[in-house]
Short mmCIF file of C-alpha atoms in Angstrom, two decimals:
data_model
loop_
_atom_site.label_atom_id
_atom_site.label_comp_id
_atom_site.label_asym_id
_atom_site.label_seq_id
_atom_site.Cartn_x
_atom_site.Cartn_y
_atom_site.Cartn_z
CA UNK B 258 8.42 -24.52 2.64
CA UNK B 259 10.15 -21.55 5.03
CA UNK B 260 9.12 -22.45 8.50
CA UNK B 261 11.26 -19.47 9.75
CA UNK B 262 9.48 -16.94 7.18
CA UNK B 263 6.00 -18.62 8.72
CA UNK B 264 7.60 -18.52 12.39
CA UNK B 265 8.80 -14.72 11.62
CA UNK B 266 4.73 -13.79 10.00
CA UNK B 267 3.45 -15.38 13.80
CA UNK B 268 5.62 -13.48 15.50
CA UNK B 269 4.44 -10.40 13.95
CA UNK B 270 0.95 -11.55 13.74
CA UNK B 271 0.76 -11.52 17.39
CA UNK B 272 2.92 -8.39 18.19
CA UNK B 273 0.65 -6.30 15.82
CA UNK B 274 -2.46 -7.80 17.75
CA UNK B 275 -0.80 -6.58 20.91
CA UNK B 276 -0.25 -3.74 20.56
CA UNK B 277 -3.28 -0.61 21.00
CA UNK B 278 -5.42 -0.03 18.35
CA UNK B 279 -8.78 1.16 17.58
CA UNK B 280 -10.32 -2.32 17.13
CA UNK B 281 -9.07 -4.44 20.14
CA UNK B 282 -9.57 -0.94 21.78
CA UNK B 283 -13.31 -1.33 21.37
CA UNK B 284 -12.96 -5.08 22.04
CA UNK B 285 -11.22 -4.34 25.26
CA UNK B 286 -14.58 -1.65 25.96
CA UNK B 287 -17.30 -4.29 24.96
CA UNK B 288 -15.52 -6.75 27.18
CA UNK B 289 -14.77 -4.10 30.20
CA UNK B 290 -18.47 -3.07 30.31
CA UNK B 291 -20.93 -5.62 28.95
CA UNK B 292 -18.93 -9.18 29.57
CA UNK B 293 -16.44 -11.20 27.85
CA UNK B 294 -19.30 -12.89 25.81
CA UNK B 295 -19.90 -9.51 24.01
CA UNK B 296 -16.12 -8.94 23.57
CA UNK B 297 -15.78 -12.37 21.60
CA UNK B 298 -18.88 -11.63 19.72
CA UNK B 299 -17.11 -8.53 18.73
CA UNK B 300 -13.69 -10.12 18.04
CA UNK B 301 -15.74 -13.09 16.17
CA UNK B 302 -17.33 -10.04 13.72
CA UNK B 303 -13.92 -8.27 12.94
CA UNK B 304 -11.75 -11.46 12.45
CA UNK B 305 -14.38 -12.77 9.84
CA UNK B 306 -14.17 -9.72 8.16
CA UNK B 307 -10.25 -10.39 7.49
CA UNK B 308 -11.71 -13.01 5.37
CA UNK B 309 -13.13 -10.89 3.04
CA UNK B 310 -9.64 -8.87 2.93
CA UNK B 311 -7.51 -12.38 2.48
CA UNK B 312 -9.79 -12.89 -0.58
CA UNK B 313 -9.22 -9.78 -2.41
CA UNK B 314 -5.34 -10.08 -1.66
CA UNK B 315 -5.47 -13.63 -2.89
CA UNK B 316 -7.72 -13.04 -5.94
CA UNK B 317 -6.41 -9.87 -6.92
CA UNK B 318 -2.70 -9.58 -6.21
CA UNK B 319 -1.40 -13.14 -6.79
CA UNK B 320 -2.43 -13.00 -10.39
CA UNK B 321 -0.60 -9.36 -10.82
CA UNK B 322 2.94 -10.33 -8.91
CA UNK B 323 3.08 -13.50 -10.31
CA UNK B 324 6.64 -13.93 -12.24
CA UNK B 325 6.96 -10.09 -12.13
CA UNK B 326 9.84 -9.52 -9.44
CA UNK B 327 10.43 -5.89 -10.51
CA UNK B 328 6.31 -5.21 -8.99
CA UNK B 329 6.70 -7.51 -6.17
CA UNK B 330 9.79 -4.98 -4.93
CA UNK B 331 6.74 -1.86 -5.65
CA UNK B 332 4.90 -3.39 -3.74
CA UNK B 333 7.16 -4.79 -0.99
CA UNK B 334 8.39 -0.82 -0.89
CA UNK B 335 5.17 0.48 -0.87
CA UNK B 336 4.32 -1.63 1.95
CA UNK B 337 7.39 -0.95 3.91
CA UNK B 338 6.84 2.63 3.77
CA UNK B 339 3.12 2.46 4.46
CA UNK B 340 4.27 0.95 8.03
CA UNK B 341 6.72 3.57 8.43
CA UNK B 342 3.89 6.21 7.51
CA UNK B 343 2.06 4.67 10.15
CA UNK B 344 4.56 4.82 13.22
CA UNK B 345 5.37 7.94 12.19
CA UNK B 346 1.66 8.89 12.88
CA UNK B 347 1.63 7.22 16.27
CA UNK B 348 5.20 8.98 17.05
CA UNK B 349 2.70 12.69 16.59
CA UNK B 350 -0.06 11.18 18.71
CA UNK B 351 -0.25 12.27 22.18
CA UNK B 352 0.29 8.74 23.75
CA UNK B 353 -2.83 8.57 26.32
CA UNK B 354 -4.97 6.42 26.74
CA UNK B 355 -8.72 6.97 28.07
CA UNK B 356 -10.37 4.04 29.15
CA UNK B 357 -14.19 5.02 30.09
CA UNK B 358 -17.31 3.14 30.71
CA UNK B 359 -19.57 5.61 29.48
CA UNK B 360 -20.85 5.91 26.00
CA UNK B 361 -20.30 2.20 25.32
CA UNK B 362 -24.51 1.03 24.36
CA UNK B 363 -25.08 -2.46 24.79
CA UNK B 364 -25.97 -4.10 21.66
CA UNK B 365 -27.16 -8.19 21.15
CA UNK B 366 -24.06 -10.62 20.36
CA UNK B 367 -25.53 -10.75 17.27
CA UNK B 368 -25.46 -7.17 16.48
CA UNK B 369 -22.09 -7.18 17.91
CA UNK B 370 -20.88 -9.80 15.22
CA UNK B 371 -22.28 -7.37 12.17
CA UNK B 372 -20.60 -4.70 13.36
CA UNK B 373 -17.34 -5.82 13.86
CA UNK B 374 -17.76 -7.42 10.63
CA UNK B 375 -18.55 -3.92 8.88
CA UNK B 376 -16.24 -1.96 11.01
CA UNK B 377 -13.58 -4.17 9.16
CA UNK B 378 -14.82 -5.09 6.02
CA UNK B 379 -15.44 -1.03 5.09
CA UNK B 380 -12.13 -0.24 6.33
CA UNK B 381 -9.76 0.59 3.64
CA UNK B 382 -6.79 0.91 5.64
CA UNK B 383 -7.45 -2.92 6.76
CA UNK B 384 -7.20 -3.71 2.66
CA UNK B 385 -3.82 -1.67 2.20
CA UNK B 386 -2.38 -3.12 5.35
CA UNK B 387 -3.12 -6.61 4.30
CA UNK B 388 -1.41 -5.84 0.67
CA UNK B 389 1.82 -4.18 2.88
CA UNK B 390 2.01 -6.52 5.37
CA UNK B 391 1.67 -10.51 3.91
CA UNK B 392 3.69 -10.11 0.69
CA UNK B 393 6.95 -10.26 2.56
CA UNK B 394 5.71 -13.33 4.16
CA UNK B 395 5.60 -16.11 1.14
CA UNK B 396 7.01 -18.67 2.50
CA UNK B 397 6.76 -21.75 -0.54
CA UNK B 398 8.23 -22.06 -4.02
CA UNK B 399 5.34 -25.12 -4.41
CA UNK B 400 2.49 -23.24 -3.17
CA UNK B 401 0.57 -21.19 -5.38
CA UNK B 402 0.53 -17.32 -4.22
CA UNK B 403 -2.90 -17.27 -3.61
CA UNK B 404 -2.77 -20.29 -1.62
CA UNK B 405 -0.40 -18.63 0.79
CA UNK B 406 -2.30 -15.48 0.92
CA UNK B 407 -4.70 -17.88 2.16
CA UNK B 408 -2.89 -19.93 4.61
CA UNK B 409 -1.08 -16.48 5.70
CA UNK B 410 -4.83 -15.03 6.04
CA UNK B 411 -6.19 -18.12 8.20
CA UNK B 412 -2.95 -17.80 10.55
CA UNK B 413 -3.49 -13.62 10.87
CA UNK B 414 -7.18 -14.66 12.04
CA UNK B 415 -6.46 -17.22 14.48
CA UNK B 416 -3.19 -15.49 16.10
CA UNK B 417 -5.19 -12.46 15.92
CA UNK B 418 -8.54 -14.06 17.44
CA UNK B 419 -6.34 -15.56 19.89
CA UNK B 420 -4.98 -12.23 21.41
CA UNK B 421 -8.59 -10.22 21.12
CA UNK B 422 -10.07 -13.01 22.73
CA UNK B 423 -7.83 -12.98 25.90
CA UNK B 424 -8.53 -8.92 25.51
CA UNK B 425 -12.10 -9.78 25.70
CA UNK B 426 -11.57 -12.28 28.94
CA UNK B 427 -9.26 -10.47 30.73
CA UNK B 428 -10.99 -7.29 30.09
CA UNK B 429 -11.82 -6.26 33.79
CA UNK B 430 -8.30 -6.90 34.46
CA UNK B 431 -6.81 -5.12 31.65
CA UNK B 432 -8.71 -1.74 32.37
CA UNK B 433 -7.93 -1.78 35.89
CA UNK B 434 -4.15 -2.18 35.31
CA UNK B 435 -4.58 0.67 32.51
CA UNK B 436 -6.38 2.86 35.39
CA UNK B 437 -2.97 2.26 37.53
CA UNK B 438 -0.77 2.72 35.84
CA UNK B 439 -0.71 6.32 33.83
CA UNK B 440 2.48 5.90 32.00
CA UNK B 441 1.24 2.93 30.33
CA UNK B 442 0.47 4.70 27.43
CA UNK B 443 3.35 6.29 26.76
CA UNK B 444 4.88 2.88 26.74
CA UNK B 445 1.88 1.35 24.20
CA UNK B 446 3.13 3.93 22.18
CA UNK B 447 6.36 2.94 21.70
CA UNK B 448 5.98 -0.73 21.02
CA UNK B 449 3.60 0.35 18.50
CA UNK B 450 6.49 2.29 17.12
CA UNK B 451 8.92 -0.17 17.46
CA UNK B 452 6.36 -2.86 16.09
CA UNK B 453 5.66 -1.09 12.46
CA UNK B 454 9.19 0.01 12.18
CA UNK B 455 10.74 -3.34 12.76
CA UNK B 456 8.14 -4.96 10.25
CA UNK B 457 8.65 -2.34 7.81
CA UNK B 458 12.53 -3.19 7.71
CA UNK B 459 11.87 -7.27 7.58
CA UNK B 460 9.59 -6.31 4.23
CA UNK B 461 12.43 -3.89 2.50
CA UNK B 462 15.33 -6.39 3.64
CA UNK B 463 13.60 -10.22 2.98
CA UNK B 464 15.10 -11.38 -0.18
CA UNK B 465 11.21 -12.75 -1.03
#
C-alpha cells in the first residue's frame, strides 16, 4: 500500500474543497443566512451524493481498466486535460465574488439534505470529475480497483465534509472577511488555477 499516493489524494482532496466553487458557495450562503445547522444539512445532502458517484466509478470503471494499461493512460489523459479545461475556464472568468443575503429562501434541514443530494447526484460534471480525478490515485497492488475507488470515495467525503462543514460554521465569519477584503477574489481565482493545474500534471506524470 502507497501511503504517499494516499497522503498526495488528501492533500488534494482538501485543496479542491478549498477552493470557490458553486457548491460550498451555496453552503457558505445557507450557513451565512439561515445558521450553521442549515449549512451542514446542506453539506450532509451533497457529500452523500458523492456516494452515488464513487459507485458508478467503482462498478463501472474498475471492471474496464482492469489489466488494460494502454486505457488506464486514456483515461489518466483524458482526466488530466479535463482539469486543465477547467482552469482554463476559471482563467476567462471575471474573478469576483458576490456574496448577498438576498434571494437565499429558507428551506427545512430536511429539504436542505434532498437538495444537496440532487444538486450532486444530477450533476454530470461531478461524474466526469470523479473518473479524472481518483484514477491517478490507486494506491495498492492487493486491493481490488473497486475497493480503492471506494476507500478513495469515503476519504473525498470525509476531507470534503470536513472543509464544508467549517464553511458552514464559520460562515458569518467567512462572508464578512469576503466583504473586506475586495481582492479576495482575484486571489480565489488563482489557487483555483493553480489547484487544477497542479493536479492535472500529478495525473499525466504518476507512473500509476
Amino acid at each position: 500500500m502507497d501511503y504517499e499516493v494516499l497522503l498526495a489524494f488528501l492533500g488534494a482532496t482538501a485543496a479542491l474543497a478549498i477552493s470557490p466553487g458553486p457548491d460550498n458557495v451555496y453552503v457558505l450562503m445557507q450557513g451565512m443566512v439561515h445558521g450553521k445547522r442549515y449549512g451542514l444539512a446542506t453539506t450532509a445532502g451533497l457529500m452523500s451524493g458523492c456516494l452515488v458517484h464513487t459507485t458508478l466509478l467503482a462498478l463501472g470503471v474498475s471492471a474496464i481498466i482492469k489489466g488494460n494499461d494502454q486505457l488506464f493512460f486514456g483515461i489518466k489523459l483524458f482526466g488530466a486535460l479535463y482539469l486543465f479545461y477547467i482552469a482554463f475556464r476559471v482563467l476567462q472568468s471575471s474573478g469576483s465574488l458576490k456574496i448577498s443575503d438576498g434571494g437565499v429562501p429558507k428551506k427545512s434541514l430536511i429539504q436542505l439534505f434532498k437538495q444537496g443530494f440532487i444538486m450532486n447526484v444530477l450533476n454530470p460534471k461531478v461524474t466526469i470529475f470523479f473518473l479524472a480525478f481518483f484514477p491517478a490515485f490507486l494506491f495498492s497492488e492487493e486491493l481490488g480497483t473497486a475497493t480503492q475507488f471506494y476507500v478513495l470515495g469515503l476519504l473525498f467525503i470525509l476531507v470534503s465534509f470536513s472543509v464544508f462543514g467549517l464553511i458552514a460554521i464559520l460562515a458569518g465569519s467567512i462572508s464578512n472577511y469576503l466583504l473586506r477584503n475586495s481582492n479576495i477574489g482575484i486571489v480565489l481565482k488563482w489557487l483555483q488555477i493553480s489547484v487544477f493545474v497542479g493536479i492535472g500534471l500529478y495525473i499525466l506524470l504518476s507512473d500509476k
